[in-house]
Each structure stands twice: as structure tokens, then as C-alpha cells.
PDB file of C-alpha atoms and ligand atoms in Angstrom:
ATOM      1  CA  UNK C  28     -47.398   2.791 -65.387  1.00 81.00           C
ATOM      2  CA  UNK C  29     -46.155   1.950 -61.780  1.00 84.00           C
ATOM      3  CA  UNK C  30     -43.085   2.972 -61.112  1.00 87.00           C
ATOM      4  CA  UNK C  31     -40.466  -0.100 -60.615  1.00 93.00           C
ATOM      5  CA  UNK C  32     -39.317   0.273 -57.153  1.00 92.00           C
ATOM      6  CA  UNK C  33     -35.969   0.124 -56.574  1.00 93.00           C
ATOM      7  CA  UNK C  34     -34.539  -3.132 -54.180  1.00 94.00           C
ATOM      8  CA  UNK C  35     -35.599  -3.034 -50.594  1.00 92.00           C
ATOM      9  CA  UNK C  36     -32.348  -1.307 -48.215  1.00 93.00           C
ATOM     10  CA  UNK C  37     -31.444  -3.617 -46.404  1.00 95.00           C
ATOM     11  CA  UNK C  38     -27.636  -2.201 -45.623  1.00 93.00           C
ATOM     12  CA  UNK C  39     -26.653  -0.381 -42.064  1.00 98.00           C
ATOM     13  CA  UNK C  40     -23.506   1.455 -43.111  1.00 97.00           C
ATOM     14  CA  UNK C  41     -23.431   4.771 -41.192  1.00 97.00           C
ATOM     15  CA  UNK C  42     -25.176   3.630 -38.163  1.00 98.00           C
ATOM     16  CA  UNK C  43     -24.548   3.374 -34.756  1.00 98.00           C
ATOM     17  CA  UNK C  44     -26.073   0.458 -33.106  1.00 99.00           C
ATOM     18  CA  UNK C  45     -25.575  -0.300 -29.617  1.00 99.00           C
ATOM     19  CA  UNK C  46     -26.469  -3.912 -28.126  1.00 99.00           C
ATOM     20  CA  UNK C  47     -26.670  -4.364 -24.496  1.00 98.00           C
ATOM     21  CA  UNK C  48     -25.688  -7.728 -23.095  1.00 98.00           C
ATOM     22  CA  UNK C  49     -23.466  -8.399 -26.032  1.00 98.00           C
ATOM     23  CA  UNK C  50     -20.269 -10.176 -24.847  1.00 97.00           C
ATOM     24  CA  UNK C  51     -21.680 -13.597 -25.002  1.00 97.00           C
ATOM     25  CA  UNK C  52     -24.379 -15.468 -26.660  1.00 97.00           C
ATOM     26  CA  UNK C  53     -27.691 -13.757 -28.856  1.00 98.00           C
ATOM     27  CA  UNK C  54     -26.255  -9.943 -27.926  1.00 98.00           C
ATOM     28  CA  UNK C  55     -22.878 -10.966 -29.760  1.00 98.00           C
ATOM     29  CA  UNK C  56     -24.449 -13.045 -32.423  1.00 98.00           C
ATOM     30  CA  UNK C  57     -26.512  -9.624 -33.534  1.00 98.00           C
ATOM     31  CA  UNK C  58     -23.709  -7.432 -33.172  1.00 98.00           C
ATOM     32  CA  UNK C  59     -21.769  -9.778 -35.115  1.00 98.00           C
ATOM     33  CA  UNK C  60     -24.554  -9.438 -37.907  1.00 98.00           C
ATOM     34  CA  UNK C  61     -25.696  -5.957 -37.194  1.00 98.00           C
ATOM     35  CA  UNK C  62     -21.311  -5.124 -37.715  1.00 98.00           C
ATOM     36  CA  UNK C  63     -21.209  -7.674 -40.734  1.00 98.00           C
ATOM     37  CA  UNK C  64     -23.901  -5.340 -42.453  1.00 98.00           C
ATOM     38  CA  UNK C  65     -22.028  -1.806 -41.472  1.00 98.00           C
ATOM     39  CA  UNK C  66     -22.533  -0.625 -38.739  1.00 98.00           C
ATOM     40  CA  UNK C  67     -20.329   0.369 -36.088  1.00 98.00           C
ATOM     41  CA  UNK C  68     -21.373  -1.324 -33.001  1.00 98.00           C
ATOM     42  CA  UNK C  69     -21.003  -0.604 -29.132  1.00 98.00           C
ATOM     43  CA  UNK C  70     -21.034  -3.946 -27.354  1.00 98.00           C
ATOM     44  CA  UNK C  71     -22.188  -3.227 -23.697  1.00 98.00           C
ATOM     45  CA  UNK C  72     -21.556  -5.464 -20.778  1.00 97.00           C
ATOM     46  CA  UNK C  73     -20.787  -5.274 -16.763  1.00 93.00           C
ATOM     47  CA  UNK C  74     -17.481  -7.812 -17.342  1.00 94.00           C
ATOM     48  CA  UNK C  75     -14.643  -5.387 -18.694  1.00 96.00           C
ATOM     49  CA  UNK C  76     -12.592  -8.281 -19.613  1.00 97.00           C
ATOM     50  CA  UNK C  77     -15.381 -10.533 -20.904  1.00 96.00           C
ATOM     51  CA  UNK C  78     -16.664  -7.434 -23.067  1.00 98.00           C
ATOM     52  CA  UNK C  79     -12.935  -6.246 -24.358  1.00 97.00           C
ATOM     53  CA  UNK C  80     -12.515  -9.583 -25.630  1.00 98.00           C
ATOM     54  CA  UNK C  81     -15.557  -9.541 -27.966  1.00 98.00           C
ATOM     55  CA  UNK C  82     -14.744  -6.144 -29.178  1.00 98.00           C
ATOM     56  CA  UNK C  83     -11.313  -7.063 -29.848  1.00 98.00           C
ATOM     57  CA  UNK C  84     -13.064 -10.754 -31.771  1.00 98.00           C
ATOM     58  CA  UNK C  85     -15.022  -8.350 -33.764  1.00 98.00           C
ATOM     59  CA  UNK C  86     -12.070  -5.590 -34.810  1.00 98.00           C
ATOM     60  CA  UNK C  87     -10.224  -8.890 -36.042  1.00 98.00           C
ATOM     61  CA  UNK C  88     -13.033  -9.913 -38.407  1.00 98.00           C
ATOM     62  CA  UNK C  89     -13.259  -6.305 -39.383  1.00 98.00           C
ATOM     63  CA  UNK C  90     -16.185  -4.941 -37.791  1.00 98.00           C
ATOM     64  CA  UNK C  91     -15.768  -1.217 -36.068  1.00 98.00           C
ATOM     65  CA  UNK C  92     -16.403  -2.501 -32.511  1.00 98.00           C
ATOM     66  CA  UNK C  93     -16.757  -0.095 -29.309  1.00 98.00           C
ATOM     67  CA  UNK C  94     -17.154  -1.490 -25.928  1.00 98.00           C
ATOM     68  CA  UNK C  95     -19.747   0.035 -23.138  1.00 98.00           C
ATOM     69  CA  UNK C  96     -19.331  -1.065 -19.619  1.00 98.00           C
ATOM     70  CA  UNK C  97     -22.190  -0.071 -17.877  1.00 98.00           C
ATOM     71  CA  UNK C  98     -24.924  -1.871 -15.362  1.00 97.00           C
ATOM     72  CA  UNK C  99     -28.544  -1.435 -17.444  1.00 98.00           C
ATOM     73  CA  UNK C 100     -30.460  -1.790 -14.445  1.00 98.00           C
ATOM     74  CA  UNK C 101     -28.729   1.668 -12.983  1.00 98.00           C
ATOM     75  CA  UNK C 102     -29.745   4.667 -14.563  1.00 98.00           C
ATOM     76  CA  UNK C 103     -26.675   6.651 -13.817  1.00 98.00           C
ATOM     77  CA  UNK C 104     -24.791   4.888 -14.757  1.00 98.00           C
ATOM     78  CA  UNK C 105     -26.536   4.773 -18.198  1.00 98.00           C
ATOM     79  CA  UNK C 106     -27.321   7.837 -18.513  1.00 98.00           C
ATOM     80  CA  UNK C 107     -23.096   8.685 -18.186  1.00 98.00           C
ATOM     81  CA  UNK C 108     -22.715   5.961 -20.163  1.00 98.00           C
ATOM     82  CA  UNK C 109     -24.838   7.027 -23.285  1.00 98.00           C
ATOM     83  CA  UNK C 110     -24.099  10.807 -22.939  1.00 98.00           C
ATOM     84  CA  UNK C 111     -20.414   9.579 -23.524  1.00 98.00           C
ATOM     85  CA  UNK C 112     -21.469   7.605 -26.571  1.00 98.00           C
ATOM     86  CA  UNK C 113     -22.547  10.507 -27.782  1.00 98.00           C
ATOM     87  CA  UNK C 114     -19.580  12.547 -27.593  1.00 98.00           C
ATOM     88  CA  UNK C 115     -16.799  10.191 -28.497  1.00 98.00           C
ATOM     89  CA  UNK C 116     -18.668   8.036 -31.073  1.00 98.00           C
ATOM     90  CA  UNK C 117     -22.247  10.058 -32.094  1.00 98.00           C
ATOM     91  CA  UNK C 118     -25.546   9.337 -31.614  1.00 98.00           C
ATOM     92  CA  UNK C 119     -27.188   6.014 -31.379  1.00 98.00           C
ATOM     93  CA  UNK C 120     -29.285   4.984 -34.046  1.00 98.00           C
ATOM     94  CA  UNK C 121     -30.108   1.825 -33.550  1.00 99.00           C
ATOM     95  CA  UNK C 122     -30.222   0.104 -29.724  1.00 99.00           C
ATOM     96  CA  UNK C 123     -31.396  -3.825 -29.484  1.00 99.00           C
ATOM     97  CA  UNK C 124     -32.329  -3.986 -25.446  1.00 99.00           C
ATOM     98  CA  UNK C 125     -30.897  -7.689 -25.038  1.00 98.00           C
ATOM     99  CA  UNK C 126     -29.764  -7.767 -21.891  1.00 98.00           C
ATOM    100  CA  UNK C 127     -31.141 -10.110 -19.636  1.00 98.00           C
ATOM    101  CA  UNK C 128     -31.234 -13.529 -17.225  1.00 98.00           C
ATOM    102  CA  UNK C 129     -32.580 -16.928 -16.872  1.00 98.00           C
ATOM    103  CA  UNK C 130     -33.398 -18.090 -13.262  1.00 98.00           C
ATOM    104  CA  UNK C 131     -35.136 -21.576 -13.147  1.00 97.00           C
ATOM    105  CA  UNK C 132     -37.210 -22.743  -9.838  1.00 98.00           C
ATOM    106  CA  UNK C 133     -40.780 -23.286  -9.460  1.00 98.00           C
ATOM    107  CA  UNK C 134     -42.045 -19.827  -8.704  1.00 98.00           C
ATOM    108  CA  UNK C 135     -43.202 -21.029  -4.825  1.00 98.00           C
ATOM    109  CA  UNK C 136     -39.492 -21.639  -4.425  1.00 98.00           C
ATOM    110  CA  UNK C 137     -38.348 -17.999  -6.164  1.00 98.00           C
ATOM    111  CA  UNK C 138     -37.418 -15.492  -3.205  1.00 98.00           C
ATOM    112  CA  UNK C 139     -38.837 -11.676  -3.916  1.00 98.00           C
ATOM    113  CA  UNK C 140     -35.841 -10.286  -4.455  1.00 98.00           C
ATOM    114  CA  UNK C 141     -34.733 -13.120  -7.126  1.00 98.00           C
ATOM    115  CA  UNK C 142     -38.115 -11.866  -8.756  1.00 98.00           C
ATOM    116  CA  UNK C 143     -36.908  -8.004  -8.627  1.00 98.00           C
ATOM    117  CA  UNK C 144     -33.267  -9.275 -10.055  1.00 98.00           C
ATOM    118  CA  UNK C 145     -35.501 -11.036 -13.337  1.00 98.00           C
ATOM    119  CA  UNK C 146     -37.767  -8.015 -14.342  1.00 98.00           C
ATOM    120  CA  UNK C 147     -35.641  -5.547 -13.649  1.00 98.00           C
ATOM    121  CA  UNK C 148     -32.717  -6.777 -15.573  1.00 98.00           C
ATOM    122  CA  UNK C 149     -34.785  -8.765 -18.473  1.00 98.00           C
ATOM    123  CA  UNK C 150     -37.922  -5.721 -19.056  1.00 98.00           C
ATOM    124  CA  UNK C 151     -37.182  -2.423 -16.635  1.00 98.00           C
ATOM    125  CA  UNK C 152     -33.586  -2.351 -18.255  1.00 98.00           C
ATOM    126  CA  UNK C 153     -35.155  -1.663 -21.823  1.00 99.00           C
ATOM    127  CA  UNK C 154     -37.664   1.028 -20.597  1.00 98.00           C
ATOM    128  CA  UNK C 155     -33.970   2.693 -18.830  1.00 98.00           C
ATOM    129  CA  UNK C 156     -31.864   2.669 -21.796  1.00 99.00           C
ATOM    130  CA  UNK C 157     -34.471   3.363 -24.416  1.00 99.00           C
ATOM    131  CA  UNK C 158     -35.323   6.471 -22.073  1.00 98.00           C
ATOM    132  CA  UNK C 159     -31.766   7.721 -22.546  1.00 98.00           C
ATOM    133  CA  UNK C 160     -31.383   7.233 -25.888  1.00 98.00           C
ATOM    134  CA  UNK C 161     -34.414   8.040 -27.493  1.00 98.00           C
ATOM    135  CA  UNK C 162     -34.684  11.638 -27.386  1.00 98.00           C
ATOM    136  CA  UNK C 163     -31.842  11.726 -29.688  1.00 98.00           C
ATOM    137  CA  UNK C 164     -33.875   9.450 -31.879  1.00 98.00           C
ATOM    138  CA  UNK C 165     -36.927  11.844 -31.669  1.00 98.00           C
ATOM    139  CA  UNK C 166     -34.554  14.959 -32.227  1.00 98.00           C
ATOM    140  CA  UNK C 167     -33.464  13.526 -35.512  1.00 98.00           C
ATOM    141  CA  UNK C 168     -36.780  12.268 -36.219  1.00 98.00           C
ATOM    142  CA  UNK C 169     -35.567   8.528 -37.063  1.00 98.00           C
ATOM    143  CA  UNK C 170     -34.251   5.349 -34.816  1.00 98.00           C
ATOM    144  CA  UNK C 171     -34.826   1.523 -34.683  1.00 99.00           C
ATOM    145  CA  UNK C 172     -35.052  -0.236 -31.464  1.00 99.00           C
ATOM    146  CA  UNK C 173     -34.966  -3.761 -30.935  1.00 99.00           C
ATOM    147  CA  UNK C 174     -36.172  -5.944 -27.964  1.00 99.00           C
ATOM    148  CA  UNK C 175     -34.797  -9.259 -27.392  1.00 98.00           C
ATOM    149  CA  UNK C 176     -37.877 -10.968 -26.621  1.00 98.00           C
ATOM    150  CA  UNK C 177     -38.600 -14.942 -26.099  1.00 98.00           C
ATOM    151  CA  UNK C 178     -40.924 -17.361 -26.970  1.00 98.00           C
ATOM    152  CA  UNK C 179     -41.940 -16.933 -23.252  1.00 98.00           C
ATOM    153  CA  UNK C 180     -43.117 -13.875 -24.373  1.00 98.00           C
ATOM    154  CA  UNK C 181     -46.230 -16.173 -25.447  1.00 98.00           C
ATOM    155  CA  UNK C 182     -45.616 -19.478 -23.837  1.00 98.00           C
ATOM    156  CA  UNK C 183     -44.507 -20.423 -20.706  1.00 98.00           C
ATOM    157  CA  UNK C 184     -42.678 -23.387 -19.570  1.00 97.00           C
ATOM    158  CA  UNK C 185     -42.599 -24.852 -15.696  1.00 98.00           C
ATOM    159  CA  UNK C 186     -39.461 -23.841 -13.631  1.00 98.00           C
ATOM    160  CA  UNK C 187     -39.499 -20.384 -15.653  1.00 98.00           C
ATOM    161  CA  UNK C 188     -41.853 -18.090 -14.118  1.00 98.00           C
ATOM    162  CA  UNK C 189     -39.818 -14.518 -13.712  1.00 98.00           C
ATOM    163  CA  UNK C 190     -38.761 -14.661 -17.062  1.00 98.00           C
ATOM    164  CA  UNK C 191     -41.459 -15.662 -18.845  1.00 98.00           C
ATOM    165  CA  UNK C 192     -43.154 -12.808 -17.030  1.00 98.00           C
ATOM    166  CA  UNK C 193     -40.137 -10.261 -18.187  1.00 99.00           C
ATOM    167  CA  UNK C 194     -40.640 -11.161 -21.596  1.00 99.00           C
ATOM    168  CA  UNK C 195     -44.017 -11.044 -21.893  1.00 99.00           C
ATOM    169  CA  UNK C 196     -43.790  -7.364 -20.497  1.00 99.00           C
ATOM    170  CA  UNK C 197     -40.788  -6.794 -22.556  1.00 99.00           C
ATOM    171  CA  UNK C 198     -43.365  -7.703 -25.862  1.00 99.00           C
ATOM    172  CA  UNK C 199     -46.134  -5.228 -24.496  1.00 99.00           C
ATOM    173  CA  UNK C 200     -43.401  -2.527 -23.585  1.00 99.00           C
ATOM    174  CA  UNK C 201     -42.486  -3.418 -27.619  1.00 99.00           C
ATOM    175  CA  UNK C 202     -45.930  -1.882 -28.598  1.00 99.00           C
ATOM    176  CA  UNK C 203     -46.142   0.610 -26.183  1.00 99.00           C
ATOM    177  CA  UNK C 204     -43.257   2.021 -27.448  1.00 99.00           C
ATOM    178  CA  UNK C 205     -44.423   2.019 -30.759  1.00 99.00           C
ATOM    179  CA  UNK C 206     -47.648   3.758 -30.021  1.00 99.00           C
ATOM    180  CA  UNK C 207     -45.792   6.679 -28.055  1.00 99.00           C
ATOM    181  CA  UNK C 208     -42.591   6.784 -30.811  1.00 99.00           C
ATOM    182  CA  UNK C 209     -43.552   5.623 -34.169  1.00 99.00           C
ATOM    183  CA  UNK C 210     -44.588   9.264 -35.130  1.00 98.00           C
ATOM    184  CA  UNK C 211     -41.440  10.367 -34.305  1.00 99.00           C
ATOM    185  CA  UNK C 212     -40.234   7.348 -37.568  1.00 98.00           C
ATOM    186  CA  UNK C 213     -38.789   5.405 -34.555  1.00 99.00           C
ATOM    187  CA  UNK C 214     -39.498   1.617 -35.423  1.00 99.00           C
ATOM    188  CA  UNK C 215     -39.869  -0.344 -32.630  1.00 99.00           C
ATOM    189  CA  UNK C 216     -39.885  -4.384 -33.032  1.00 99.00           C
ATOM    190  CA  UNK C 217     -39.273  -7.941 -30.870  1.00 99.00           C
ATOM    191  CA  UNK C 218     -37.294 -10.669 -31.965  1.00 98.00           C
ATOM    192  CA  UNK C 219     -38.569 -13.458 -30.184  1.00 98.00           C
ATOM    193  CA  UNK C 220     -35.775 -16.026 -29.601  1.00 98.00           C
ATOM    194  CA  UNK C 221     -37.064 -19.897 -29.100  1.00 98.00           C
ATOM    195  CA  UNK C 222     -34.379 -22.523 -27.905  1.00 98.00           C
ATOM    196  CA  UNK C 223     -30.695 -21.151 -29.049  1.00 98.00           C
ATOM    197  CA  UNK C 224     -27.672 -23.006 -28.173  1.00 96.00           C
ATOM    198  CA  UNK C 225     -26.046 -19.758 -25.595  1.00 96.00           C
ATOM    199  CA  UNK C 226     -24.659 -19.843 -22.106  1.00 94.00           C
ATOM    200  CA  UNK C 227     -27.921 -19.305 -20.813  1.00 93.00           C
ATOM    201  CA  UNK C 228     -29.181 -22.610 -22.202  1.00 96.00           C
ATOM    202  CA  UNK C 229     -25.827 -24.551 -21.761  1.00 97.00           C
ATOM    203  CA  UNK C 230     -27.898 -26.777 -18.543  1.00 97.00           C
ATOM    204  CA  UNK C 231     -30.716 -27.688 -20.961  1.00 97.00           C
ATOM    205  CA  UNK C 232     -28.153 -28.652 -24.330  1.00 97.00           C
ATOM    206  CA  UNK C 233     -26.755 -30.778 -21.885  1.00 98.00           C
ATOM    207  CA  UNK C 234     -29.515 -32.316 -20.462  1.00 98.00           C
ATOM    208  CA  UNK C 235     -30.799 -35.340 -23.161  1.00 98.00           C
ATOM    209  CA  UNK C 236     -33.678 -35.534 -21.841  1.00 98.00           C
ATOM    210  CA  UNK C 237     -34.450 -31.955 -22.385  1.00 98.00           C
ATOM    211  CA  UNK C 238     -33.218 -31.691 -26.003  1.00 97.00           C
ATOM    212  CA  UNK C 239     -35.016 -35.223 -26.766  1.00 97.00           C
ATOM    213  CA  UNK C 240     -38.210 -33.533 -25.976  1.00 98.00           C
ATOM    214  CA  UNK C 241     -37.148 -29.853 -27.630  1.00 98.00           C
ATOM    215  CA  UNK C 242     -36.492 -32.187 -30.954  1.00 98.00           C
ATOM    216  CA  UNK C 243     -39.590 -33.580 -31.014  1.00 98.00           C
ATOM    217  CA  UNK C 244     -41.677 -30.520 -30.120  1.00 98.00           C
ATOM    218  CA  UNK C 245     -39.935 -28.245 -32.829  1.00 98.00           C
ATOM    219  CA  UNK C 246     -41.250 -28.655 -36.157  1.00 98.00           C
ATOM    220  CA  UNK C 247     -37.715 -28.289 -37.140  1.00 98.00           C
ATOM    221  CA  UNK C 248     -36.138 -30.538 -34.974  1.00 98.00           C
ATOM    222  CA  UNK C 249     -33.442 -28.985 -33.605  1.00 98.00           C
ATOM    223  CA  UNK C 250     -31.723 -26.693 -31.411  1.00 98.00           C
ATOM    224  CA  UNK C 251     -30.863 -23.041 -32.957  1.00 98.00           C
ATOM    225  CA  UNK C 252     -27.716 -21.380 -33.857  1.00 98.00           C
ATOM    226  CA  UNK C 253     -27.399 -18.201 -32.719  1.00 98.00           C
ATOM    227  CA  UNK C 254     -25.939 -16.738 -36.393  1.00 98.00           C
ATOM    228  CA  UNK C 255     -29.649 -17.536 -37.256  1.00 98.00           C
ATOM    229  CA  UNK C 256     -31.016 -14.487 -35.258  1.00 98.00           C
ATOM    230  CA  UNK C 257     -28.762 -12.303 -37.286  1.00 98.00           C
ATOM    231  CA  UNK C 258     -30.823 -11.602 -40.402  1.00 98.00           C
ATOM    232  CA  UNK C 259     -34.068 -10.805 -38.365  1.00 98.00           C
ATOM    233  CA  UNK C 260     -32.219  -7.825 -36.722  1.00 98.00           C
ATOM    234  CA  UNK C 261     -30.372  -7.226 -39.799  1.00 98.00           C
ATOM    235  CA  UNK C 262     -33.894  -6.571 -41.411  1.00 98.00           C
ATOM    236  CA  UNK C 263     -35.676  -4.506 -38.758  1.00 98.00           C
ATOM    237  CA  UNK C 264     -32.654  -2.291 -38.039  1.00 98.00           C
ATOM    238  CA  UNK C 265     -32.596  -1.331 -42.214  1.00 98.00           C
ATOM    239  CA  UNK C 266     -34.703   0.911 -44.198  1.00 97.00           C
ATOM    240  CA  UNK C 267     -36.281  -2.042 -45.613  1.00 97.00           C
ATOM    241  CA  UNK C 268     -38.532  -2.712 -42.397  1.00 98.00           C
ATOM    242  CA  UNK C 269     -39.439   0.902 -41.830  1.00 98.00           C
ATOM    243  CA  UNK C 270     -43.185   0.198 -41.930  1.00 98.00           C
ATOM    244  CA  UNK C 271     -43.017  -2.128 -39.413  1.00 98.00           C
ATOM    245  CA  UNK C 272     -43.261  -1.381 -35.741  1.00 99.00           C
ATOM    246  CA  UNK C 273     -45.014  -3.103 -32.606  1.00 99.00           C
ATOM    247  CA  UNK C 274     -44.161  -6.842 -33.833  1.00 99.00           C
ATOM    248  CA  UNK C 275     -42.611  -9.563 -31.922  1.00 98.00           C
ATOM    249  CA  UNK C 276     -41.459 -11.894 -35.014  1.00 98.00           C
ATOM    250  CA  UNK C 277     -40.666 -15.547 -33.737  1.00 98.00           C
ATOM    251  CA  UNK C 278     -37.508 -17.554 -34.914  1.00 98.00           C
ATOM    252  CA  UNK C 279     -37.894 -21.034 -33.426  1.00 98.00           C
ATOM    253  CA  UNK C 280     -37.973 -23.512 -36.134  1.00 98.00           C
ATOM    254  CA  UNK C 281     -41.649 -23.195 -35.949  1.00 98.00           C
ATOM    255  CA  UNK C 282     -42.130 -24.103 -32.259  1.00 98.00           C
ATOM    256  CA  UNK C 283     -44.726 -21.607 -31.482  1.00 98.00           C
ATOM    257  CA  UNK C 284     -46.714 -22.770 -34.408  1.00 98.00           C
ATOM    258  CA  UNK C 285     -47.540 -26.562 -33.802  1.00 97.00           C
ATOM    259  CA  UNK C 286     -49.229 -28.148 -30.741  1.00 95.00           C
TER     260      UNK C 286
HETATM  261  C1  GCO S   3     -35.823 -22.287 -20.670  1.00 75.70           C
HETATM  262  C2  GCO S   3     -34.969 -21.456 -21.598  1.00 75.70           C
HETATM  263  C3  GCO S   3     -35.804 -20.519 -22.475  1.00 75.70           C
HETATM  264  C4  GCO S   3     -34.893 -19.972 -23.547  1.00 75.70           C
HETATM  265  C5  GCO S   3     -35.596 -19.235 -24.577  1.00 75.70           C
HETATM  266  C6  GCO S   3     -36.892 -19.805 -25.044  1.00 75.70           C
HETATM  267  O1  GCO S   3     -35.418 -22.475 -19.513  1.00 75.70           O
HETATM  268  O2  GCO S   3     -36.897 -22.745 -21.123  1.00 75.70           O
HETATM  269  O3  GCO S   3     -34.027 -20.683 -20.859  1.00 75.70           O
HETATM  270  O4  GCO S   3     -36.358 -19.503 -21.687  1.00 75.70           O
HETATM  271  O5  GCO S   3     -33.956 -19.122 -22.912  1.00 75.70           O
HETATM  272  O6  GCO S   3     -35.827 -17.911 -24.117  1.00 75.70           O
HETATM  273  O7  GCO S   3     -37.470 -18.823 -25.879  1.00 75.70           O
HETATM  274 CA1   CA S   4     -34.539 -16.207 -24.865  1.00 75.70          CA
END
């Protein structure tokens, strides 16, 4: 007789997750959800004032919030950063590498250093932080990480070369970290954003021209809300999602699946 498993885990009380980029748009929408399923998250930003007023948005619905201010692109400064995590609050046990930038020009027109600013903010920032925090992960034999990827991880779109490079590195660097840590039970996954309504994509809500086209090329027809990433990280940060690792998993109202 097979055993009658018990309901998939899907909870996080009792974990740390820390979110980088969090004080404003996708970052704060999965701390919101990652807090909303218990754990106590660490909101990370470079804007003291911008990132104190999220944490202080979250206390008030509830959620233990902790803020971070450090720059993810400087590995001192992470490195103080997490080490200090780890006295005051404890080890990290789940880190979603969000942080990142949108810079749109035809790439002839992009200067080098503009390139430089992209990957190293949107991919070399999640190789930096996961190297900090991951060797607590592989000393307690368990962690989740989460990449914010894009659906320019897989398609590009003209004006939006740097990042659409950044993320597709970001969703190789997503399973290349899961062939170096998944045997240390580290689960390493991509959420792969399409078109969200966030700060980043304020120009294009507001251009009807843009979000004409973006309505008819979505099988969905519309625009996302950022509270709709929230159950994808939700689900690869629980126990429920343990077998998984190396996956970008796309939520764009079917975008990347039509022509
Ligand atoms: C753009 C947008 C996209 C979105 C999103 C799409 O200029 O096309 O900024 O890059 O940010 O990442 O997945
Ligand atoms: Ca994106």
C-alpha cells in the first residue's frame, strides 16, 4: 500500500530570507510574500531612507522586517554586511539576488562603462552575494537561492542589449550554481519576470503605444502585478520545491509561449 503523503510544505516560518534590491518594485513584492508566508526578511538597498521606509511598510502589516544597506556590486561592503547578518539576526537561509537595472539605447549608442554598470549590477552582483552567503548554506547542508531573472533571459527586445545580456548570464549562473551546490541540498532556481508594472517599467506603462503592442503580444493581455511574482518565490523558497534546482520558471501571462 503506498503510503499517503502528507501535503506538500509550502510554509517559511523560521527562515531568514534576504532580498537584495527590495525597497521598490519585484524585490518588495517578494519580500512582501516571502514575510506574508513567515519569514523574517532583510530588505537590502543603497537608499537608507527609501529602504527604512519599506521595512517600516512591512513591520505595520506584521511582517518581521530588517533593513541591509549595502552596495551589491562591492564586495566589502557585502561581505561586512552579511557577516553582521549573521551575528545580530542568524544565518541566511534563503537569498533571492534581485538587484538590478534597466538601461535602454541601441547598443552602438551604449558607452563601455554603461555596459560594466548593467552586468555588474544585474549578474556579477549575484555571483558576490551568493559567494558570501553560501558557505553558511553548505555548513548547514541546506539553502534556497533565488535569481531574479527576465524574459530577456530568452528573448531580447531592441533598445535592451546590456540587460538582456545580464539576464541571460544571470539564467546560466542559475545552473551553474546548481551543478556546484545542489549536493550540498542548496536549491538554486530563476524566476523569470515578463512585463510587471515597477519603477523600472514606469516609461513603457506610460507609453500607449508600447502597452498597445505588450496587450496584443501577451496571450493574457495585460500588464503584470507585481503581487503575482509572490507565489513563485513563495514555492521555490519552501520545502515543497526541494527537488527542483537549475530552472528559470517564466511568469508572463504566457508571453514567452506564443509567436
Ligand atoms: C524592457 C523592459 C523589460 C522588463 C522585463 C521583461 O525595456 O523591455 O524593461 O526588460 O524589465 O524584464 O522581462
Ligand atoms: Ca525584469
Amino acid at each position: 500500500m503506498t503510503p499517503i503523503a502528507s501535503a506538500p510544505d509550502f510554509t517559511l516560518s523560521g527562515q531568514r530570507a534576504l532580498v537584495t534590491g527590495s525597497s521598490q518594485g519585484i524585490g518588495l513584492a517578494l519580500a512582501v510574500a516571502l514575510g506574508r508566508a513567515g519569514a523574517q526578511v532583510v530588505l537590502n538597498g543603497r537608499n537608507i531612507t527609501k529602504l527604512e521606509a519599506a521595512v517600516v511598510a512591512l513591520q505595520e502589516a506584521g511582517i518581521d522586517a530588517h533593513a541591509s544597506v549595502f552596495d551589491v556590486q562591492d564586495e566589502a561592503s557585502i561581505n561586512t554586511a552579511i557577516a553582521a547578518l549573521g551575528t545580530t539576526l542568524g544565518p541566511i537561509d534563503i537569498l533571492v539576488n534581485n538587484a538590478g537595472m534597466q538601461l535602454r539605447r541601441s547598443l552602438e549608442q551604449i558607452e563601455s562603462h554603461e555596459w560594466r554598470q548593467v552586468i555588474d549590477l544585474n549578474l556579477t552582483s549575484a555571483f558576490l552575494v551568493s559567494k558570501a552567503v553560501v558557505p553558511g548554506m553548505i555548513e548547514r547542508q541546506r539553502g534556497k537561492i533565488i535569481n531574479t531573472c527576465s524574459l530577456m533571459s530568452d528573448l531580447g527586445r531592441a533598445t535592451t542589449g546590456p540587460y538582456t545580456a545580464s539576464k541571460g548570464g544571470l539564467k546560466m549562473l542559475t545552473k551553474a550554481m546548481c551543478v556546484d551546490w545542489a549536493r550540498h541540498n542548496i536549491q538554486i532556481n530563476g524566476i523569470g519576470p515578463g512585463y510587471f508594472r515597477t519603477e523600472m517599467t514606469q516609461a513603457l506603462v506610460d507609453d500607449a503605444e508600447f502597452s498597445g503592442w505588450l496587450a496584443k503580444r501577451t496571450p493574457a493581455g495585460r500588464w503584470g502585478e507585481v503581487e503575482e511574482l509572490g507565489g513563485l518565490a513563495v514555492f521555490l523558497a519552501s520545502p515543497a520545491a526541494n527537488f527542483i534546482n537549475g530552472q528559470v520558471i517564466f511568469v508572463d501571462g504566457g508571453l514567452s509561449a506564443a509567436l
